[in-house]
Structures are given as structure tokens and as C-alpha cells.
Short mmCIF file of C-alpha atoms and ligand atoms in Angstrom, two decimals:
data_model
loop_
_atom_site.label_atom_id
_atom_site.label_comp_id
_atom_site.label_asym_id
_atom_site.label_seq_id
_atom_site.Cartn_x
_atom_site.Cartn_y
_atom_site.Cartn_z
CA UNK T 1 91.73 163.92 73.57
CA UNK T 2 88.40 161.74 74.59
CA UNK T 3 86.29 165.50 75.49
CA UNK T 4 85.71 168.99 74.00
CA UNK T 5 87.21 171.30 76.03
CA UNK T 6 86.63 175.42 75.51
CA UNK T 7 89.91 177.50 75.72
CA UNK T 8 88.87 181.07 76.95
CA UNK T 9 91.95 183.52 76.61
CA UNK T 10 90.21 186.92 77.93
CA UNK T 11 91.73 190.64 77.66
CA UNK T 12 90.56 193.91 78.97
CA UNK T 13 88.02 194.34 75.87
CA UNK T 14 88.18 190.79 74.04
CA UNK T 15 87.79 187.45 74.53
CA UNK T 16 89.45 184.80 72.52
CA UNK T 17 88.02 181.16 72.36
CA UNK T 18 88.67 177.75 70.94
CA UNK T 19 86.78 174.24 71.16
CA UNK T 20 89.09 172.04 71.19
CA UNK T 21 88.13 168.18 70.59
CA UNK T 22 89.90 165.24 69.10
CA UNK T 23 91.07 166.06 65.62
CA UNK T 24 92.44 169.99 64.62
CA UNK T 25 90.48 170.10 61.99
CA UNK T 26 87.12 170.32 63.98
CA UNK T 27 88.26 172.98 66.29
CA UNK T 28 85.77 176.18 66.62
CA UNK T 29 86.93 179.43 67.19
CA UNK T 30 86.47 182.82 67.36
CA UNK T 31 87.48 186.36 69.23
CA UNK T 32 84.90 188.89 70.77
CA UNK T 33 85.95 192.37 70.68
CA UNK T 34 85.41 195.88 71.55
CA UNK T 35 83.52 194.30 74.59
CA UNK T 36 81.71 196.71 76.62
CA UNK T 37 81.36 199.26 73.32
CA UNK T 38 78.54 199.79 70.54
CA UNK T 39 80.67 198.27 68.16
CA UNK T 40 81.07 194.88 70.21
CA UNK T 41 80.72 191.92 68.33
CA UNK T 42 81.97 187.86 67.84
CA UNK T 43 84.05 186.89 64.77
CA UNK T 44 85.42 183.68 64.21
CA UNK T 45 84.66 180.30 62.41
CA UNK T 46 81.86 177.69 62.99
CA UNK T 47 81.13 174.05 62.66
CA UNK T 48 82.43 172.94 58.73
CA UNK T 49 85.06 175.76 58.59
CA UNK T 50 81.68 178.47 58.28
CA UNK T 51 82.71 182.11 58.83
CA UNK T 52 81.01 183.56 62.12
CA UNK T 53 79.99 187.34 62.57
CA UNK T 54 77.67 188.10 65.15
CA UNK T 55 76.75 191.75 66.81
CA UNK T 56 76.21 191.91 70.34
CA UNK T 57 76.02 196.01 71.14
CA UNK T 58 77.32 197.03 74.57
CA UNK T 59 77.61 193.17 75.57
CA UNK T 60 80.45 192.69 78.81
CA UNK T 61 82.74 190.00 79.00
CA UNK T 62 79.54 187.77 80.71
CA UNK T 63 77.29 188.39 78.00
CA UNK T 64 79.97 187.59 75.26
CA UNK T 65 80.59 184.26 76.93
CA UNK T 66 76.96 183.67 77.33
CA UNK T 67 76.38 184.13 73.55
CA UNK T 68 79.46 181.77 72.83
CA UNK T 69 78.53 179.40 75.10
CA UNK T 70 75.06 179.00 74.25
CA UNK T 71 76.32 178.44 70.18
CA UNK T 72 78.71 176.38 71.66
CA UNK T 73 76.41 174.23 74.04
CA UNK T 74 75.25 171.40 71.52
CA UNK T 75 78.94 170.23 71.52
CA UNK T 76 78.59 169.50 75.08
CA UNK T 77 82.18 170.77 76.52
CA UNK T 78 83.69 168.48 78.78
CA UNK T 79 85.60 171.31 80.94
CA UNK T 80 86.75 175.50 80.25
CA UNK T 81 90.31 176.03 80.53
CA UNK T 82 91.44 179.74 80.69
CA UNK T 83 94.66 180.92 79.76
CA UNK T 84 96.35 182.57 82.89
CA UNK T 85 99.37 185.32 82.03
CA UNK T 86 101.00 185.45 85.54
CA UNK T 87 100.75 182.07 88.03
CA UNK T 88 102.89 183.54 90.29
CA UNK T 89 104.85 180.51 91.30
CA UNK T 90 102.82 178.67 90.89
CA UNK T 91 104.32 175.74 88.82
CA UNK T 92 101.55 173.35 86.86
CA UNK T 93 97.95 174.09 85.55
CA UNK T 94 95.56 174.08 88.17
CA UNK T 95 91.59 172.87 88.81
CA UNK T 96 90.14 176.54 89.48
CA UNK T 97 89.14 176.65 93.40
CA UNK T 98 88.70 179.48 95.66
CA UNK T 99 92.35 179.46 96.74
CA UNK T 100 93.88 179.47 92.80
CA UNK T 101 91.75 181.94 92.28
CA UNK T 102 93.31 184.26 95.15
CA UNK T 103 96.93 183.11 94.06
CA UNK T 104 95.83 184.49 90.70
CA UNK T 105 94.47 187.85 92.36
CA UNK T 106 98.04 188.26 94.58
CA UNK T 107 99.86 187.88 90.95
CA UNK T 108 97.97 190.67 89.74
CA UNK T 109 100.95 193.53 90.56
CA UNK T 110 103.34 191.29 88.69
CA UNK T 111 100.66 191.14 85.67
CA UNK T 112 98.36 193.86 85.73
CA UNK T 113 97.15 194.55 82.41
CA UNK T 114 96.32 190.62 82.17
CA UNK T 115 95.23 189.18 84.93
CA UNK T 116 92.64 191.49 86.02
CA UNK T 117 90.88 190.54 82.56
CA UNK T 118 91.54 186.84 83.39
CA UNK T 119 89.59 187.37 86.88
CA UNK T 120 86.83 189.02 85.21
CA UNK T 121 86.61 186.53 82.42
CA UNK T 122 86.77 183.47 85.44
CA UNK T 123 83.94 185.46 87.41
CA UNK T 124 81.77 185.14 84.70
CA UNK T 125 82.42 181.53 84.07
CA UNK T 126 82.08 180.13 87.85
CA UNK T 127 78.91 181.75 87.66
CA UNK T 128 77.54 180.80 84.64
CA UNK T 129 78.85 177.37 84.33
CA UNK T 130 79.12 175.92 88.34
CA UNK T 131 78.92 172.29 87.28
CA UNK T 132 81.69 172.75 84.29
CA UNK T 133 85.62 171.98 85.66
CA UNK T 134 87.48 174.90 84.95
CA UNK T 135 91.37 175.09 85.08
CA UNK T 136 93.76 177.53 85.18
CA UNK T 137 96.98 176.75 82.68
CA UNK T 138 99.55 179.35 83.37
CA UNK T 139 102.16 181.23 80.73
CA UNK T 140 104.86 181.18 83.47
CA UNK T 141 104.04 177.81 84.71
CA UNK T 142 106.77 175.72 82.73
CA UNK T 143 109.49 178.36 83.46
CA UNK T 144 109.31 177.34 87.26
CA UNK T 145 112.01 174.80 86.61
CA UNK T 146 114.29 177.20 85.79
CA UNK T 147 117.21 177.10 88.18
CA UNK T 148 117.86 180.03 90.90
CA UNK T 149 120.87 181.35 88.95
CA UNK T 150 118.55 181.64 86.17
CA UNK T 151 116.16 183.17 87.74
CA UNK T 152 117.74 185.53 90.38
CA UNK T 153 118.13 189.26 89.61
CA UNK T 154 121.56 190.66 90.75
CA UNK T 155 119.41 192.53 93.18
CA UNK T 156 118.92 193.43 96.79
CA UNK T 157 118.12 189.98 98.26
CA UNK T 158 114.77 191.21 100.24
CA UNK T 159 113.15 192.68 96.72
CA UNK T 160 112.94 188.77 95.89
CA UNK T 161 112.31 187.08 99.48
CA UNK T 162 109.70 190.25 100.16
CA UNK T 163 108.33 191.41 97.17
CA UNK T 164 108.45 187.99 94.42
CA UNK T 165 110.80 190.16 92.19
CA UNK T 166 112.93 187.39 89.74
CA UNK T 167 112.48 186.61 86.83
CA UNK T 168 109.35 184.20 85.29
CA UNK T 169 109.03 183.91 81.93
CA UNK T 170 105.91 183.79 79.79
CA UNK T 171 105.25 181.47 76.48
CA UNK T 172 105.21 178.92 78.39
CA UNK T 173 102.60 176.97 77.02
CA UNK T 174 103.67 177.80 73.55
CA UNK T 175 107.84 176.78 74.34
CA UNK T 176 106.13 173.22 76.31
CA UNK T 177 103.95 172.13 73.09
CA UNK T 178 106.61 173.25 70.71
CA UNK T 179 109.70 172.13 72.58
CA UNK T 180 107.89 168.41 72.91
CA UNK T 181 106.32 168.30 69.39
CA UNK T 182 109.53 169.16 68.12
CA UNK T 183 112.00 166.70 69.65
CA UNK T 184 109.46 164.46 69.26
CA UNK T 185 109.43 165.30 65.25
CA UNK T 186 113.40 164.43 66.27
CA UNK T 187 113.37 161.07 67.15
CA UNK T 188 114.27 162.37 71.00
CA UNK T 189 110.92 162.71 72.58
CA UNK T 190 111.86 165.51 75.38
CA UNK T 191 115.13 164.72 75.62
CA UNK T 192 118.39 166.66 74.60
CA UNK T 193 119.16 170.54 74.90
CA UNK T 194 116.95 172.68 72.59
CA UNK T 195 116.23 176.56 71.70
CA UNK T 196 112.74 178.11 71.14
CA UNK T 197 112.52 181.20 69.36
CA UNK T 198 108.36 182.20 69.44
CA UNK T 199 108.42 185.21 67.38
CA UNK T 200 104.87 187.10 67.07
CA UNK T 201 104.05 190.67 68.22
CA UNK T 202 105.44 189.31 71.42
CA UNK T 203 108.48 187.09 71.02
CA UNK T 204 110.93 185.08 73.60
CA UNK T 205 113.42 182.72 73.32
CA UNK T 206 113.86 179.68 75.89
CA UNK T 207 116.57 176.74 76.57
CA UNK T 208 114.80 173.64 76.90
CA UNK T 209 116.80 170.22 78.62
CA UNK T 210 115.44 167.11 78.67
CA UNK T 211 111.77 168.37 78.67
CA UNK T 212 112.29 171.24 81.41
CA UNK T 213 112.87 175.07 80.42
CA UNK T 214 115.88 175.90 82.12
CA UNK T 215 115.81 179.93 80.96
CA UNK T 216 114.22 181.98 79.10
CA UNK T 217 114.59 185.41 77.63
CA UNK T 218 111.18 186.98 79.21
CA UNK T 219 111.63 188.22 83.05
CA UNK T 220 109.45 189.55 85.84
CA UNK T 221 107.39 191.49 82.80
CA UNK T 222 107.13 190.34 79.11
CA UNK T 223 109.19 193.77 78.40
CA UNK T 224 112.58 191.95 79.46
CA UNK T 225 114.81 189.94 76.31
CA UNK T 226 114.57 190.25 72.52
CA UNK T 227 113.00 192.82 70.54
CA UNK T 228 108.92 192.54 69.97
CA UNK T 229 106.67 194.44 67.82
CA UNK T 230 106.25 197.46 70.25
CA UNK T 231 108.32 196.06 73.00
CA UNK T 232 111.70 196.99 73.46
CA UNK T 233 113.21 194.32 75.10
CA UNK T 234 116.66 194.84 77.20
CA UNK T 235 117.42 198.39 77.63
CA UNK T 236 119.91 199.91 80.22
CA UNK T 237 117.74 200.54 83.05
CA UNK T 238 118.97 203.39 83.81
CA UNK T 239 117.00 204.47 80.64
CA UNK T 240 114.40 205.60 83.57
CA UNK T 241 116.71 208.47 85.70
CA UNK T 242 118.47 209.32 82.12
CA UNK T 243 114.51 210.43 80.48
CA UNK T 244 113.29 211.45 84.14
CA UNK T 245 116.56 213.72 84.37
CA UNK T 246 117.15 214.89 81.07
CA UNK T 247 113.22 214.96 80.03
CA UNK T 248 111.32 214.84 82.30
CA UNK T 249 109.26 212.08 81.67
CA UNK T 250 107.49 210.06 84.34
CA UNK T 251 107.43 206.48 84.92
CA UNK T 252 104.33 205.77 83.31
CA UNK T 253 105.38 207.30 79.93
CA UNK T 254 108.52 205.71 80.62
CA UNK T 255 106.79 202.37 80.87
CA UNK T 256 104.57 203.56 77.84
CA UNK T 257 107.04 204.27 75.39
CA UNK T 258 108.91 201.01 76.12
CA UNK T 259 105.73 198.80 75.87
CA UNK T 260 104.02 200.08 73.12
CA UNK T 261 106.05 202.63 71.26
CA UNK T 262 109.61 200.68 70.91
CA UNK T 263 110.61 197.74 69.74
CA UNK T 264 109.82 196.99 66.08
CA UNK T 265 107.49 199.93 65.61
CA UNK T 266 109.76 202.33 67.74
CA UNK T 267 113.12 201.28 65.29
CA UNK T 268 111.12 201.44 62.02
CA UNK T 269 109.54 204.62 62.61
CA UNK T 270 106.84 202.81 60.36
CA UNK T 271 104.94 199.96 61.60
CA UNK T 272 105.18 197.00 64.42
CA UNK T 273 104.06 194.43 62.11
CA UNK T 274 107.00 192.23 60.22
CA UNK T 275 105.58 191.31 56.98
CA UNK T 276 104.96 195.58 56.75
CA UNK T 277 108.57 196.00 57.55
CA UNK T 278 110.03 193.31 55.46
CA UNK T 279 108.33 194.71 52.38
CA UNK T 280 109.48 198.32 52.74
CA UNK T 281 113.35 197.08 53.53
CA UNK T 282 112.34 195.73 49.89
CA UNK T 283 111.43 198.84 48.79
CA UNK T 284 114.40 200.41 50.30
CA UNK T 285 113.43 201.80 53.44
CA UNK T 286 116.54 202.03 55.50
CA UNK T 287 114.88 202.23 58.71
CA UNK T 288 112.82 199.06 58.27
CA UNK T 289 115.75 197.39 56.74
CA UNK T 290 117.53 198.53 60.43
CA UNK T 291 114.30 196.92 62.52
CA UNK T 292 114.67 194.27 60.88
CA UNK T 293 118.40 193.90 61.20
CA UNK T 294 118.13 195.13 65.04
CA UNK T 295 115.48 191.82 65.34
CA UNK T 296 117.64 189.33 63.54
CA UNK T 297 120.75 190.06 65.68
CA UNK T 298 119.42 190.92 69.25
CA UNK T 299 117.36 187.26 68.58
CA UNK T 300 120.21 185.31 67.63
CA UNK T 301 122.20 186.94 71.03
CA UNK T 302 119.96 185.58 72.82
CA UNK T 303 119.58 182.44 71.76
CA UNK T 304 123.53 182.36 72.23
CA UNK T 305 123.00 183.84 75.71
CA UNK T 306 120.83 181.03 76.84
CA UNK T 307 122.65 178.04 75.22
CA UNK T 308 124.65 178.38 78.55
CA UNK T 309 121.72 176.63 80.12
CA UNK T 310 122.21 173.67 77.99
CA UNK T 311 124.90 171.21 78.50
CA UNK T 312 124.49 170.43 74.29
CA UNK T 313 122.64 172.03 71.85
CA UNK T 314 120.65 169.54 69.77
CA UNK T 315 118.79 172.08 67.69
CA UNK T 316 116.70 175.20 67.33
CA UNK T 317 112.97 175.76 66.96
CA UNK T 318 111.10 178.67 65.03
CA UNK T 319 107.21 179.54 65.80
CA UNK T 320 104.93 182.00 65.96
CA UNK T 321 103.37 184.03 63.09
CA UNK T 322 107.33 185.12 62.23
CA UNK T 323 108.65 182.54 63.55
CA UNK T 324 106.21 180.08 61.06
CA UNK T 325 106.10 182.22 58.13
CA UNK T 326 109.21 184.29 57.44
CA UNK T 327 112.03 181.99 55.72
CA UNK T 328 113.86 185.52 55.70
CA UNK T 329 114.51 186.08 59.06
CA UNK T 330 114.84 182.67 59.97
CA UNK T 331 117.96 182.75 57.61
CA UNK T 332 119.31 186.41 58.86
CA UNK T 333 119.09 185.09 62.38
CA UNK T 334 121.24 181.81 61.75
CA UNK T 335 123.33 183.60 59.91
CA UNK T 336 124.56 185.29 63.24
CA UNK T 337 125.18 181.76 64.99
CA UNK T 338 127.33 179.89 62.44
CA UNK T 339 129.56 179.21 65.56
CA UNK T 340 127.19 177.27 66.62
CA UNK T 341 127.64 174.72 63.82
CA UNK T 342 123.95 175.39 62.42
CA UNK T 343 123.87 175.30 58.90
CA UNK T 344 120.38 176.28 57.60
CA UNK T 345 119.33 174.94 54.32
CA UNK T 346 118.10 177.97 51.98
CA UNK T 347 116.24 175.51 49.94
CA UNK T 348 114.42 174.19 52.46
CA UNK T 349 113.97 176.67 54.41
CA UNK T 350 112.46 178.97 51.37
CA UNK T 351 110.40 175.80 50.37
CA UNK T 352 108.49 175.24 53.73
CA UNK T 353 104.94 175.36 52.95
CA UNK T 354 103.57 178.53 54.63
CA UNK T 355 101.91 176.77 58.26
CA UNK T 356 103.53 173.23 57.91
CA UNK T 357 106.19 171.96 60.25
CA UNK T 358 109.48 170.69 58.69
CA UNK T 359 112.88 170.78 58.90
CA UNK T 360 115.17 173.53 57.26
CA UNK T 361 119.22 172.27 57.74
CA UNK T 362 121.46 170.43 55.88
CA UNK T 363 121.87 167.52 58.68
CA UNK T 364 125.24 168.38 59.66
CA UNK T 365 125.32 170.50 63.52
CA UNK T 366 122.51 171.30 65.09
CA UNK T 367 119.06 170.55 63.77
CA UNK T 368 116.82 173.73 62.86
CA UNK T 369 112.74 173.59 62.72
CA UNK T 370 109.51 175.13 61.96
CA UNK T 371 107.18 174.04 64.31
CA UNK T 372 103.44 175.83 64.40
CA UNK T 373 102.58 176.43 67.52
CA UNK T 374 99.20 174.96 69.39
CA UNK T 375 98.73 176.93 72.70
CA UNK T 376 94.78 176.90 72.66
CA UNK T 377 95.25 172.74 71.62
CA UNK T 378 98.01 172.78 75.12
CA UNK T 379 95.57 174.11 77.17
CA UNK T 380 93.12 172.40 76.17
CA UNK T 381 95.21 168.61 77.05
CA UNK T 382 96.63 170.54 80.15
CA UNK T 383 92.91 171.26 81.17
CA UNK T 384 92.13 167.60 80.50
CA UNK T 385 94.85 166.28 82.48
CA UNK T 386 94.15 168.36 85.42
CA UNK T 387 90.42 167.14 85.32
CA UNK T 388 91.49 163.47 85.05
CA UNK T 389 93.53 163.91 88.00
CA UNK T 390 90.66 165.19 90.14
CA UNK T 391 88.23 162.75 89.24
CA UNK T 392 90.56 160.12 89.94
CA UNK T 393 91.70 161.54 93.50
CA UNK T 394 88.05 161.78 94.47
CA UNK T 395 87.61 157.95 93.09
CA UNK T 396 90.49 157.03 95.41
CA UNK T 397 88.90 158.74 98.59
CA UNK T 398 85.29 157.23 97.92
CA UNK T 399 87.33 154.06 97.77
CA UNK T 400 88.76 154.86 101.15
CA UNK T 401 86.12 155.87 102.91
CA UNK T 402 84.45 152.78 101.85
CA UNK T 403 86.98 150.93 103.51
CA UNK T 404 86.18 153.17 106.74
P1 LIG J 501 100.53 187.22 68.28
O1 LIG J 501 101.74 187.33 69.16
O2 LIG J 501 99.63 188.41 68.36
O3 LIG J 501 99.82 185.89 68.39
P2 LIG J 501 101.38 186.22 65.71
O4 LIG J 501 102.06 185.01 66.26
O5 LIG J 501 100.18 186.02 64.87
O6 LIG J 501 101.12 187.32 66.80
O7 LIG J 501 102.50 186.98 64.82
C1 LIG J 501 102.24 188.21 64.24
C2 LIG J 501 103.49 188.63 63.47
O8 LIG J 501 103.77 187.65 62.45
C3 LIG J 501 103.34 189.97 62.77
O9 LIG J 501 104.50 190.75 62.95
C4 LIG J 501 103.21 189.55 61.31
O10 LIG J 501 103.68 190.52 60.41
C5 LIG J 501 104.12 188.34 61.29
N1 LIG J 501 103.94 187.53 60.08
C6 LIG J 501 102.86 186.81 59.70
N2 LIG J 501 103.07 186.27 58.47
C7 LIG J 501 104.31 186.69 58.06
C8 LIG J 501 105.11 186.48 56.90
N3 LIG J 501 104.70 185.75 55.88
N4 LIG J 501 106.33 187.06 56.86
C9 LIG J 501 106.78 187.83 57.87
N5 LIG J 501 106.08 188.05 58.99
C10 LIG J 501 104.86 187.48 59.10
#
């Protein structure tokens, strides 16, 4: 990468942010949080590896990015790419303009705890930065390849043609830099069939061939597929008339409970957080032990599940904080796909530095990896790429009309 480019990833009350230049080890960062509280304030790490901690009382989600922008300025950034949830279908990152921006706003029922924050976080942006390129990279963006079996619902055919309702996918940024570093780290630069599993508070799995997802575990909402922190992944849907009948519930407590009360959390009765559960299954808490079990399995069925995408499987990728860290749950989730041929080294899985990338099998049947994941260091190339393209399109029509 020849520029700096600033990553903005905004939520409802935070915004995190990354420069992003040539070499990892220079890159900036930092989150603002509690935005629009007393409490508001910037954390994150400076020029040299310096810890950052800055108040800014009652600051919005302008001000924040005023105050980062202005510490940020003498580094001269080249470009702001923002991290988009929901893209619609929108398939590639895109050079922010009027009409993205609407696609983004029409995406907004599919997405709406994210991309609401995204459109407040761009507002502020566009008007504080006009002469800075700003691009939109999408999480569903590299699922658009997926094919329409993949991506169908067995559903009333007008809910899709009318209403957009099929499945999308998120990751996407994460399963494209991970799925490409790691066949790359192969010897088969985005070739071959592969399988992602990004496991952090929100996990997904996706089949990968020759470069192009072609499914993934996620669906029209990040609720849909394997089991999360508070997510609870695939339920019977009829989960909604059996608690509205027998309960009472609603559908927003429905939708409540199954996005923030299930999943990890919801199983364990104890926490959402792995490294939590894996040390109280240590201690002998069956429940945790259970989560944990419940994780392992439902992952590794749907890894299996999507391998019917692939016409070979050449190997299997771990990421995410779980994904990265945990040589435990790596191992309990092979150990449910020995069909498969994988055959997971226990030395080298349990000897993977803590962050590094490597590879954990014997060499016989499928390859498994580690592979960190770089989604703010994705963006950022995606933003650059988009800008490149731009600037060269408007070259080619000065050239033109040169001509004319
Ligand atoms: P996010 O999706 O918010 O980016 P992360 O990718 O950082 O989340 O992953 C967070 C998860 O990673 C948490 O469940 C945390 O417990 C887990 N994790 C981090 N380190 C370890 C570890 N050494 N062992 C097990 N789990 C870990």
C-alpha cells in the first residue's frame, strides 16, 4: 500500500478506527465509546505503539471523528474507508456517491442496528472531509457470488423478488483476506475449495472455491448458522408461534432473547465470552463444559454442511479471537470431522504462538490453519483499489475529451 488510508467502523455509541499505511507495524488505532454520554472518551494506541486515552464529555459521532482526525491529520490520509454491515446486493466496495449512499439507506430494514450508525458516521465524514475519497467496503459484498441455490430460502417466491429476503452473509471481508492469505500461505494462491471458520463474539463459517465464497453459514441477519456468544444461531423457526402461544412473548423479546441472551451466554447460564467458559468447564462447570461442547459440534456441522459447495476440500481455516487463540476448540471441532480426512496435529496446534499464523496438521488430508485475521488492513487495500480505479477512469475521459 503506497497511501494511509483511515478505516472508520462506526456503531450506535462507538466508533472504531485504524490508519492503515504500508507496514502493520505502524498502524494507529483506537475505539471511541459511550459517544453521546458524560463518560465519552477515545482509547487506543498512537504513533511508536504509545497508549492513547483522551476524554471528550458528551462528544457525538462528528465530534469524535473531528478529534481523531485532527490527531490523525499530520499523517496526511490518502482516502476514509468505512466498514458497511449490509450492501444490499450490492457486490464490490464502492467510491461513496450520492446514489451508494441511498443503496446503503434502502439496506437499512435488512440491517438496522448497523447501518443507521454507518449513515451517521458517513454524514459526518462527507461533511467534514469533502475533498477526502471515501469508500464503502461491504460485509456481504464477497458473498454475492454465492450461487441462487445457495442463496434462495425455501420460501414464497415474491418475499425474495418483492421484499430482497435470501440469504447474504456477513464476514465477508474477514473470509476474503483470510481465505486469500491462507491459500496463498498454501502454495495455491485463490485456488482450490477451502472452509473459514471466523469465530469471535460473532462467528460464521464460509466455503470458499477458487477465490469466490460460494456459501456461507450467516443469512438475511447475522442470527442465522453456528452458535455465537449471545447469538443463537439456527433454531426451529417456529420457536416464534411456540413462545408467542405458549408464553406469550412478542416478537421483539423473541428477537431479544435470540440475539443477545442465547447462544454461548444463553447455554452457559454464565458468560458469552470463551476464554470465561473454557476455564470454568476446567473447574467443572457442567454447563460451560455443555456451551462449549454445543459450539464445537454445531461448528463442525456446519462446516460439513457447506463442504457441499466445494467440489474438493483442500483445507480449513481458523480466525478470529477463538478462532486465533483457542488450540482447544480448534481440536474439539476437528475431532467431529475425521471423515473428512483432517488430521490435526496436537503438537502443533498447542504450540502455535498465541497471534501467529501457522499450520496445525500432520500433512496427510486436508490442510488445517490459523490465520489472524486483517479486516481494518482489507478495507483499507479495498478502499485503495476503489480510489485507483476512479482516478484512472477520470484520466481516461480527460484523455477522451482531449481527443474531442
Ligand atoms: P469480535 O467478534 O468482537 O471482534 P473477537 O474476534 O475479539 O471478537 O473474539 C472474542 C472472543 O475470543 C471471546 O469469546 C474471547 O473469549 C475469545 N478468546 C480470546 N482469546 C482466547 C483464548 N486464548 N482462548 C479462548 N478464547 C479466546
Amino acid at each position: 500500500m503506497s497511501t494511509s488510508v483511515l478505516v472508520i467502523n462506526c456503531g450506535s455509541s462507538s466508533i472504531k478506527y485504524a490508519l492503515v499505511s504500508e507496514r502493520r507495524e505502524d498502524r494507529i488505532f483506537g475505539l471511541a465509546e459511550n459517544l453521546g454520554s458524560a463518560d465519552a472518551r477515545i482509547k487506543g494506541v498512537t504513533t511508536g505503539g504509545e497508549a492513547l486515552e483522551l476524554s471528550i464529555p458528551h462528544a457525538d459521532h462528528e465530534k469524535a471523528l473531528e478529534t481523531i482526525l485532527e490527531r490523525l491529520s499530520h499523517h496526511n490520509p490518502q482516502a476514509i474507508g468505512h466498514r458497511v454491515v449490509h450492501g444490499g446486493t450490492l457486490t464490490k466496495a464502492e467510491l461513496l456517491t450520492p446514489e451508494i449512499i441511498e443503496r446503503i439507506r434502502e439496506a437499512t430494514p435488512l440491517a438496522p442496528l448497523h447501518n443507521p450508525a454507518h449513515l451517521v458516521g458517513i454524514d459526518a465524514t462527507m461533511r467534514l472531509f469533502p475533498e477526502l475519497p471515501q469508500v464503502a467496503v461491504f460485509d456481504t459484498a464477497f458473498h454475492q457470488t454465492m450461487p441462487s441455490h445457495a442463496y434462495r430460502y425455501a420460501l414464497p417466491k415474491f418475499l425474495y423478488t418483492h421484499h430482497n429476503v435470501r440469504r447474504y452473509g456477513f464476514h465477508g471481508t474477514s473470509h476474503a483476506y483470510v481465505s486469500e492469505r491462507g491459500s496463498m500461505l498454501a502454495g495455491s494462491f485463490k485456488q482450490g475449495g477451502w472452509l473459514t471458520a471466523h469465530l469471535g463474539n460473532g462467528s460464521s463459517t464460509c466455503a470458499i472455491w477458487n477465490g469466490q465464497s460460494v456459501d456461507t453459514s450467516m443469512g438475511l441477519t447475522p442470527l442465522e448458522g453456528v452458535v455465537m456468544g449471545t447469538r443463537s444461531g439456527d433454531v426451529d423457526p417456529s420457536i416464534h408461534s411456540f413462545l408467542a402461544s405458549n408464553l406469550g412473548w412478542d416478537i421483539y423479546k423473541i428477537d431479544k432473547m435470540l440475539n443477545s441472551q442465547s447462544g454461548l451466554l444463553g447455554l452457559s447460564d454464565l458468560s458469552n465470552d470463551m476464554r470465561t467458559l473454557i476455564e470454568a468447564s476446567e473447574q467443572g462447570n457442567e454447563d460451560a463444559a455443555l456451551a462449549i461442547e454445543v459450539f464445537c459440534y454445531r461448528l463442525a456441522k456446519s462446516l460439513a454442511g457447506l463442504s457441499c459447495g466445494l467440489p474438493r476440500i483442500d483445507g480449513l481455516f481458523f480466525t478470529g479471537g477463538i478462532g486465533e487463540n483457542s488450540a482447544y476448540i480448534r481440536e474439539k471441532t476437528v475431532s467431529y470431522l475425521p471423515h473428512f480426512g483432517f488430521n490435526l496435529s496436537k503438537d502443533l496446534n498447542n504450540n502455535l504462538k498465541r497471534g501467529t499464523e501457522g499450520r496445525i496438521d500432520h500433512g496427510t488430508g486436508p490442510q488445517i490453519w490459523v490465520v489472524p485475521t486483517d479486516e481494518e488492513g482489507r478495507i483499507a487495500k479495498e478502499t485503495e483499489h476503489v480510489v485507483d480505479e476512479v482516478k484512472a477512469a477520470a484520466k481516461k475521459s480527460d484523455a477522451y475529451a482531449a481527443i474531442a
